[in-house]
């Protein structure tokens, strides 16, 4: 069974920084992509940042220049460094991973970690 373990959420003042981490564990063959989504109250879940196995990244326009997604060499852990945080960044942040398994490519989600940015 695959698990995505998230950590790093919390409360921070506007202008501050937080780093989220997501580690994939369990029975899978390799990572295709990993990324972060967020969902604010009353809003749809949206992509924040994504990272392919080849190292390509993409970001939501609202976080470009402030957030950075990265990974460790094993490619099974990704980080989201969030700088210059704004109150509108407040949301539950979910880790997403598309993993190759014995049954093919499968999508997995973490349980989410709350980020609250106070003004």
CSV table of C-alpha atoms in Angstrom, one decimal:
chain,number,residue,atom,x,y,z
A,1,UNK,CA,0.0,0.0,0.0
A,2,UNK,CA,1.3,3.5,-0.9
A,3,UNK,CA,1.3,6.3,1.6
A,4,UNK,CA,2.1,10.0,1.1
A,5,UNK,CA,3.2,11.5,4.4
A,6,UNK,CA,3.0,15.3,4.5
A,7,UNK,CA,4.6,17.6,7.1
A,8,UNK,CA,5.4,21.2,7.7
A,9,UNK,CA,2.1,23.1,7.8
A,10,UNK,CA,1.3,25.6,10.4
A,11,UNK,CA,0.6,29.2,11.3
A,12,UNK,CA,2.8,32.0,10.0
A,13,UNK,CA,2.5,35.7,9.6
A,14,UNK,CA,2.3,37.4,6.2
A,15,UNK,CA,5.7,37.7,4.7
A,16,UNK,CA,7.0,34.6,6.5
A,17,UNK,CA,8.1,31.2,5.2
A,18,UNK,CA,7.2,27.6,5.6
A,19,UNK,CA,8.5,24.4,4.0
A,20,UNK,CA,6.3,21.5,3.3
A,21,UNK,CA,7.5,18.0,2.8
A,22,UNK,CA,5.9,14.9,1.2
A,23,UNK,CA,7.4,11.4,1.4
A,24,UNK,CA,6.1,8.5,-0.7
A,25,UNK,CA,6.4,5.1,0.8
A,26,UNK,CA,5.1,1.6,0.1
A,27,UNK,CA,4.8,-0.7,-2.8
A,28,UNK,CA,5.5,1.1,-6.1
A,29,UNK,CA,8.0,0.9,-8.9
A,30,UNK,CA,8.9,4.5,-9.6
A,31,UNK,CA,7.7,8.1,-9.5
A,32,UNK,CA,6.2,9.8,-12.5
A,33,UNK,CA,5.3,13.1,-11.1
A,34,UNK,CA,4.8,14.6,-7.6
A,35,UNK,CA,3.2,17.9,-6.7
A,36,UNK,CA,1.2,20.1,-4.4
A,37,UNK,CA,-2.4,21.2,-4.6
A,38,UNK,CA,-4.3,23.4,-2.3
A,39,UNK,CA,-7.9,24.0,-1.4
A,40,UNK,CA,-9.1,27.1,0.4
A,41,UNK,CA,-12.5,27.2,2.1
A,42,UNK,CA,-15.2,27.5,-0.4
A,43,UNK,CA,-12.9,27.1,-3.4
A,44,UNK,CA,-11.9,24.3,-5.7
A,45,UNK,CA,-8.7,22.4,-5.3
A,46,UNK,CA,-5.9,23.9,-7.5
A,47,UNK,CA,-2.5,23.0,-8.6
A,48,UNK,CA,0.2,24.9,-6.7
A,49,UNK,CA,3.4,23.3,-8.1
A,50,UNK,CA,4.4,20.1,-9.9
A,51,UNK,CA,7.6,18.3,-10.6
A,52,UNK,CA,8.2,15.5,-13.1
A,53,UNK,CA,10.7,12.7,-12.8
A,54,UNK,CA,12.8,14.5,-15.4
A,55,UNK,CA,13.0,17.5,-13.3
A,56,UNK,CA,10.6,19.8,-15.0
A,57,UNK,CA,8.5,22.1,-12.8
A,58,UNK,CA,5.4,24.1,-13.2
A,59,UNK,CA,3.8,26.6,-10.9
A,60,UNK,CA,0.5,28.4,-10.5
A,61,UNK,CA,0.8,32.0,-11.6
A,62,UNK,CA,-0.1,33.1,-8.1
A,63,UNK,CA,2.9,31.5,-6.5
A,64,UNK,CA,5.6,32.0,-9.2
A,65,UNK,CA,8.7,33.6,-7.7
A,66,UNK,CA,7.6,32.8,-4.1
A,67,UNK,CA,7.3,29.0,-4.0
A,68,UNK,CA,9.8,26.5,-5.0
A,69,UNK,CA,9.3,22.7,-5.5
A,70,UNK,CA,12.3,20.4,-5.1
A,71,UNK,CA,13.1,16.8,-4.4
A,72,UNK,CA,15.8,14.7,-2.8
A,73,UNK,CA,17.9,12.4,-5.0
A,74,UNK,CA,15.7,9.4,-4.4
A,75,UNK,CA,12.9,11.3,-6.0
A,76,UNK,CA,10.4,9.9,-3.5
A,77,UNK,CA,10.3,13.0,-1.3
A,78,UNK,CA,9.4,16.5,-2.5
A,79,UNK,CA,9.5,19.8,-0.7
A,80,UNK,CA,7.6,23.0,-1.2
A,81,UNK,CA,9.5,26.0,0.0
A,82,UNK,CA,7.0,28.8,0.5
A,83,UNK,CA,8.4,32.4,0.9
A,84,UNK,CA,6.7,35.8,1.1
A,85,UNK,CA,3.5,34.1,2.2
A,86,UNK,CA,0.2,36.0,1.9
A,87,UNK,CA,-3.1,35.6,3.6
A,88,UNK,CA,-4.6,34.3,0.4
A,89,UNK,CA,-2.1,31.4,0.5
A,90,UNK,CA,-4.2,30.0,3.5
A,91,UNK,CA,-5.4,26.6,2.5
A,92,UNK,CA,-5.1,22.9,3.1
A,93,UNK,CA,-2.2,21.7,1.0
A,94,UNK,CA,-2.3,18.3,-0.5
A,95,UNK,CA,0.5,16.2,-1.8
A,96,UNK,CA,-0.2,14.4,-5.1
A,97,UNK,CA,1.9,11.6,-6.7
A,98,UNK,CA,1.5,9.7,-9.9
A,99,UNK,CA,3.3,6.5,-9.3
A,100,UNK,CA,4.1,3.5,-11.5
A,101,UNK,CA,2.9,0.4,-9.7
A,102,UNK,CA,2.5,-3.3,-10.7
A,103,UNK,CA,-1.0,-2.3,-11.9
A,104,UNK,CA,0.1,0.6,-13.9
A,105,UNK,CA,0.2,4.3,-13.3
A,106,UNK,CA,-1.8,5.3,-10.3
A,107,UNK,CA,-2.6,8.7,-8.6
A,108,UNK,CA,-2.3,9.1,-4.8
A,109,UNK,CA,-3.1,11.9,-2.4
A,110,UNK,CA,-1.9,12.8,1.0
A,111,UNK,CA,-4.3,13.7,3.8
A,112,UNK,CA,-3.4,17.4,3.6
A,113,UNK,CA,-1.7,19.8,5.9
A,114,UNK,CA,-3.1,23.2,6.9
A,115,UNK,CA,-1.3,26.4,6.2
A,116,UNK,CA,-2.6,29.5,7.8
A,117,UNK,CA,-1.2,32.9,7.0
A,118,UNK,CA,-2.2,35.7,9.3
A,119,UNK,CA,-2.3,39.3,8.2
